[in-house]
PDB file of C-alpha atoms in Angstrom:
ATOM      1  CA  MET A   1      -0.055  -0.118   0.029  1.00  0.00           C
ATOM      2  CA  THR A   2       1.456   3.255  -1.171  1.00  0.00           C
ATOM      3  CA  ILE A   3       0.855   6.302   1.393  1.00  0.00           C
ATOM      4  CA  GLU A   4       0.461   9.553  -0.320  1.00  0.00           C
ATOM      5  CA  PRO A   5       1.927  12.563   1.529  1.00  0.00           C
ATOM      6  CA  ASP A   6       0.096  15.416   2.452  1.00  0.00           C
ATOM      7  CA  PRO A   7      -0.993  17.919  -0.101  1.00  0.00           C
ATOM      8  CA  ILE A   8       0.944  20.706  -0.507  1.00  0.00           C
ATOM      9  CA  ARG A   9      -1.075  23.819   0.960  1.00  0.00           C
ATOM     10  CA  LEU A  10      -0.947  27.135  -1.256  1.00  0.00           C
ATOM     11  CA  ALA A  11      -2.905  30.474  -1.612  1.00  0.00           C
ATOM     12  CA  THR A  12      -3.309  31.329  -5.018  1.00  0.00           C
ATOM     13  CA  ALA A  13      -4.261  34.347  -6.954  1.00  0.00           C
ATOM     14  CA  LEU A  14      -6.600  34.885 -10.108  1.00  0.00           C
ATOM     15  CA  ILE A  15      -5.511  38.356 -11.206  1.00  0.00           C
ATOM     16  CA  LEU A  16      -7.395  39.889 -14.199  1.00  0.00           C
ATOM     17  CA  ASP A  17      -6.691  42.975 -16.216  1.00  0.00           C
ATOM     18  CA  GLY A  18      -9.005  45.376 -17.833  1.00  0.00           C
ATOM     19  CA  GLU A  19      -8.930  43.046 -21.069  1.00  0.00           C
ATOM     20  CA  GLY A  20      -9.794  39.864 -19.275  1.00  0.00           C
ATOM     21  CA  ARG A  21      -6.316  38.451 -19.582  1.00  0.00           C
ATOM     22  CA  THR A  22      -5.121  36.417 -16.508  1.00  0.00           C
ATOM     23  CA  LEU A  23      -1.590  37.066 -14.640  1.00  0.00           C
ATOM     24  CA  MET A  24       0.557  34.142 -15.083  1.00  0.00           C
ATOM     25  CA  VAL A  25       4.009  33.642 -13.746  1.00  0.00           C
ATOM     26  CA  ARG A  26       7.014  30.906 -14.399  1.00  0.00           C
ATOM     27  CA  LYS A  27       9.059  30.460 -11.552  1.00  0.00           C
ATOM     28  CA  ARG A  28      12.847  30.026 -11.934  1.00  0.00           C
ATOM     29  CA  GLY A  29      13.976  26.858 -13.105  1.00  0.00           C
ATOM     30  CA  ALA A  30      10.245  25.812 -13.938  1.00  0.00           C
ATOM     31  CA  GLU A  31       8.569  25.126 -17.199  1.00  0.00           C
ATOM     32  CA  ALA A  32       4.737  25.460 -16.386  1.00  0.00           C
ATOM     33  CA  LEU A  33       3.254  28.860 -15.974  1.00  0.00           C
ATOM     34  CA  ILE A  34       1.379  28.798 -12.598  1.00  0.00           C
ATOM     35  CA  GLN A  35      -0.956  31.433 -11.025  1.00  0.00           C
ATOM     36  CA  PRO A  36       0.791  33.929  -8.591  1.00  0.00           C
ATOM     37  CA  GLY A  37       0.956  32.889  -4.977  1.00  0.00           C
ATOM     38  CA  GLY A  38       2.499  30.131  -2.743  1.00  0.00           C
ATOM     39  CA  LYS A  39       3.017  27.915   0.471  1.00  0.00           C
ATOM     40  CA  ILE A  40       0.750  28.567   3.207  1.00  0.00           C
ATOM     41  CA  GLU A  41       2.841  28.983   6.186  1.00  0.00           C
ATOM     42  CA  PRO A  42       1.958  27.129   9.467  1.00  0.00           C
ATOM     43  CA  ASP A  43       1.255  30.609  11.236  1.00  0.00           C
ATOM     44  CA  GLU A  44      -0.744  32.348   8.544  1.00  0.00           C
ATOM     45  CA  THR A  45      -4.262  32.336   7.038  1.00  0.00           C
ATOM     46  CA  ALA A  46      -4.564  31.618   3.407  1.00  0.00           C
ATOM     47  CA  VAL A  47      -5.402  35.328   3.142  1.00  0.00           C
ATOM     48  CA  GLN A  48      -2.209  36.437   4.944  1.00  0.00           C
ATOM     49  CA  ALA A  49      -0.436  33.930   2.537  1.00  0.00           C
ATOM     50  CA  VAL A  50      -1.607  35.361  -0.836  1.00  0.00           C
ATOM     51  CA  VAL A  51      -1.169  38.944   0.479  1.00  0.00           C
ATOM     52  CA  ARG A  52       2.748  37.966   1.387  1.00  0.00           C
ATOM     53  CA  GLU A  53       3.110  36.248  -1.691  1.00  0.00           C
ATOM     54  CA  ILE A  54       1.782  38.891  -4.042  1.00  0.00           C
ATOM     55  CA  GLY A  55       4.125  41.137  -2.401  1.00  0.00           C
ATOM     56  CA  GLU A  56       7.241  39.041  -2.762  1.00  0.00           C
ATOM     57  CA  GLU A  57       6.698  37.735  -6.203  1.00  0.00           C
ATOM     58  CA  LEU A  58       5.102  40.778  -7.693  1.00  0.00           C
ATOM     59  CA  GLY A  59       5.938  43.883  -5.759  1.00  0.00           C
ATOM     60  CA  CYS A  60       2.520  44.825  -5.701  1.00  0.00           C
ATOM     61  CA  THR A  61      -0.110  45.164  -2.834  1.00  0.00           C
ATOM     62  CA  VAL A  62      -2.972  43.481  -2.252  1.00  0.00           C
ATOM     63  CA  ILE A  63      -6.517  45.756  -2.424  1.00  0.00           C
ATOM     64  CA  SER A  64      -8.960  42.983  -2.163  1.00  0.00           C
ATOM     65  CA  ALA A  65      -8.927  39.108  -2.122  1.00  0.00           C
ATOM     66  CA  GLU A  66     -12.246  37.526  -2.604  1.00  0.00           C
ATOM     67  CA  PRO A  67     -12.229  33.638  -2.184  1.00  0.00           C
ATOM     68  CA  LEU A  68     -13.307  31.560  -4.788  1.00  0.00           C
ATOM     69  CA  GLY A  69     -12.849  28.142  -3.349  1.00  0.00           C
ATOM     70  CA  ARG A  70     -10.337  25.351  -2.314  1.00  0.00           C
ATOM     71  CA  PHE A  71      -8.962  23.245  -5.411  1.00  0.00           C
ATOM     72  CA  THR A  72      -7.033  20.183  -5.523  1.00  0.00           C
ATOM     73  CA  ALA A  73      -4.582  19.277  -8.464  1.00  0.00           C
ATOM     74  CA  PRO A  74      -1.398  17.420  -9.395  1.00  0.00           C
ATOM     75  CA  ALA A  75       1.558  19.341  -8.471  1.00  0.00           C
ATOM     76  CA  ALA A  76       2.890  20.893 -11.558  1.00  0.00           C
ATOM     77  CA  HIS A  77       6.522  20.857 -10.343  1.00  0.00           C
ATOM     78  CA  GLN A  78       6.623  17.906  -7.722  1.00  0.00           C
ATOM     79  CA  PRO A  79       5.845  14.698  -9.462  1.00  0.00           C
ATOM     80  CA  GLY A  80       3.589  12.233  -7.199  1.00  0.00           C
ATOM     81  CA  ARG A  81       2.426  15.046  -5.194  1.00  0.00           C
ATOM     82  CA  HIS A  82      -0.845  17.157  -5.183  1.00  0.00           C
ATOM     83  CA  VAL A  83      -1.169  20.641  -3.957  1.00  0.00           C
ATOM     84  CA  GLU A  84      -4.511  21.941  -2.207  1.00  0.00           C
ATOM     85  CA  SER A  85      -5.008  25.790  -3.261  1.00  0.00           C
ATOM     86  CA  GLU A  86      -7.063  28.218  -1.271  1.00  0.00           C
ATOM     87  CA  LEU A  87      -8.227  30.619  -4.738  1.00  0.00           C
ATOM     88  CA  PHE A  88      -8.828  34.073  -4.414  1.00  0.00           C
ATOM     89  CA  ARG A  89      -9.882  36.731  -6.912  1.00  0.00           C
ATOM     90  CA  VAL A  90      -7.310  39.531  -6.423  1.00  0.00           C
ATOM     91  CA  GLU A  91      -7.046  42.706  -6.916  1.00  0.00           C
ATOM     92  CA  ILE A  92      -3.485  44.581  -6.662  1.00  0.00           C
ATOM     93  CA  ALA A  93      -2.308  48.120  -6.745  1.00  0.00           C
ATOM     94  CA  GLY A  94       1.006  48.666  -8.491  1.00  0.00           C
ATOM     95  CA  GLU A  95       2.430  47.384 -11.794  1.00  0.00           C
ATOM     96  CA  PRO A  96       3.407  43.792 -11.461  1.00  0.00           C
ATOM     97  CA  ALA A  97       7.307  42.747 -12.037  1.00  0.00           C
ATOM     98  CA  ALA A  98       9.099  39.638 -11.697  1.00  0.00           C
ATOM     99  CA  GLY A  99      10.546  39.262  -8.128  1.00  0.00           C
ATOM    100  CA  GLU A 100      13.415  37.148  -7.248  1.00  0.00           C
ATOM    101  CA  GLU A 101      11.764  33.806  -7.217  1.00  0.00           C
ATOM    102  CA  ILE A 102       9.913  34.560 -10.671  1.00  0.00           C
ATOM    103  CA  GLU A 103      11.542  34.260 -13.941  1.00  0.00           C
ATOM    104  CA  ALA A 104       8.601  35.882 -16.286  1.00  0.00           C
ATOM    105  CA  LEU A 105       5.205  37.228 -16.052  1.00  0.00           C
ATOM    106  CA  PHE A 106       2.641  37.076 -18.675  1.00  0.00           C
ATOM    107  CA  TRP A 107      -0.812  38.366 -19.068  1.00  0.00           C
ATOM    108  CA  LEU A 108      -2.705  35.846 -21.031  1.00  0.00           C
ATOM    109  CA  THR A 109      -6.183  35.409 -22.689  1.00  0.00           C
ATOM    110  CA  ALA A 110      -8.137  32.464 -21.945  1.00  0.00           C
ATOM    111  CA  ASP A 111      -7.139  31.042 -25.469  1.00  0.00           C
ATOM    112  CA  GLU A 112      -3.550  31.616 -24.903  1.00  0.00           C
ATOM    113  CA  ALA A 113      -3.479  30.220 -21.450  1.00  0.00           C
ATOM    114  CA  GLU A 114      -5.100  27.148 -22.931  1.00  0.00           C
ATOM    115  CA  ALA A 115      -2.514  27.019 -25.840  1.00  0.00           C
ATOM    116  CA  ALA A 116       0.255  27.356 -23.171  1.00  0.00           C
ATOM    117  CA  LEU A 117       2.089  24.889 -20.634  1.00  0.00           C
ATOM    118  CA  ILE A 118       0.160  25.378 -17.492  1.00  0.00           C
ATOM    119  CA  ALA A 119      -0.073  24.185 -14.291  1.00  0.00           C
ATOM    120  CA  PRO A 120      -2.880  21.380 -13.729  1.00  0.00           C
ATOM    121  CA  LEU A 121      -4.565  23.725 -10.961  1.00  0.00           C
ATOM    122  CA  SER A 122      -4.868  26.419 -13.161  1.00  0.00           C
ATOM    123  CA  ARG A 123      -5.951  24.504 -16.450  1.00  0.00           C
ATOM    124  CA  ASN A 124      -8.442  22.651 -14.557  1.00  0.00           C
ATOM    125  CA  HIS A 125      -9.602  25.060 -12.059  1.00  0.00           C
ATOM    126  CA  VAL A 126      -8.580  28.867 -12.696  1.00  0.00           C
ATOM    127  CA  LEU A 127      -8.933  28.822 -16.713  1.00  0.00           C
ATOM    128  CA  PRO A 128     -12.698  28.125 -16.461  1.00  0.00           C
ATOM    129  CA  LEU A 129     -13.110  30.977 -14.297  1.00  0.00           C
ATOM    130  CA  VAL A 130     -11.139  33.087 -16.742  1.00  0.00           C
ATOM    131  CA  LYS A 131     -13.453  31.876 -19.477  1.00  0.00           C
ATOM    132  CA  ALA A 132     -16.384  32.836 -17.655  1.00  0.00           C
ATOM    133  CA  ALA A 133     -15.090  36.304 -16.835  1.00  0.00           C
ATOM    134  CA  ALA A 134     -14.537  36.956 -20.517  1.00  0.00           C
ATOM    135  CA  ARG A 135     -17.910  35.747 -21.578  1.00  0.00           C
ATOM    136  CA  ARG A 136     -19.565  38.002 -18.942  1.00  0.00           C
ATOM    137  CA  ALA A 137     -17.561  40.966 -19.922  1.00  0.00           C
ATOM    138  CA  LYS A 138     -18.170  40.273 -23.661  1.00  0.00           C
ATOM    139  CA  ASP A 139     -21.927  40.010 -22.866  1.00  0.00           C
ATOM    140  CA  ALA A 140     -21.587  43.290 -20.742  1.00  0.00           C
ATOM    141  CA  ALA A 141     -20.471  45.189 -23.766  1.00  0.00           C
TER     142      ALA A 141
END
């Protein structure tokens, strides 16, 4: 019998710009694009973690963080592991810039994200939310 390790607990951000594109990042040494965010430390809440990670990774301040749910997916960069992510719809102040851990950042439409190499969490759970937001924006126009 194989015992699966505990999931990696994350707090991640869905950040959209005025054109309905989502912000995705590629960490140094990684291939797949992921949502901004990171591990929840033992002494912090998911909201505190996403605020801290956005500051560290993007140099931005979180204005608001609306909970969107808890999602589980295979870990993008750790074979055999799973992530359990608290996902937030995040509004930021400031222009995102790649922090020390981040190799590059990208603003992607839903179609561009679908064609890219993205983490399972983003593909399975975040991308459908981006598509829904794009449909709502199109219907409102």
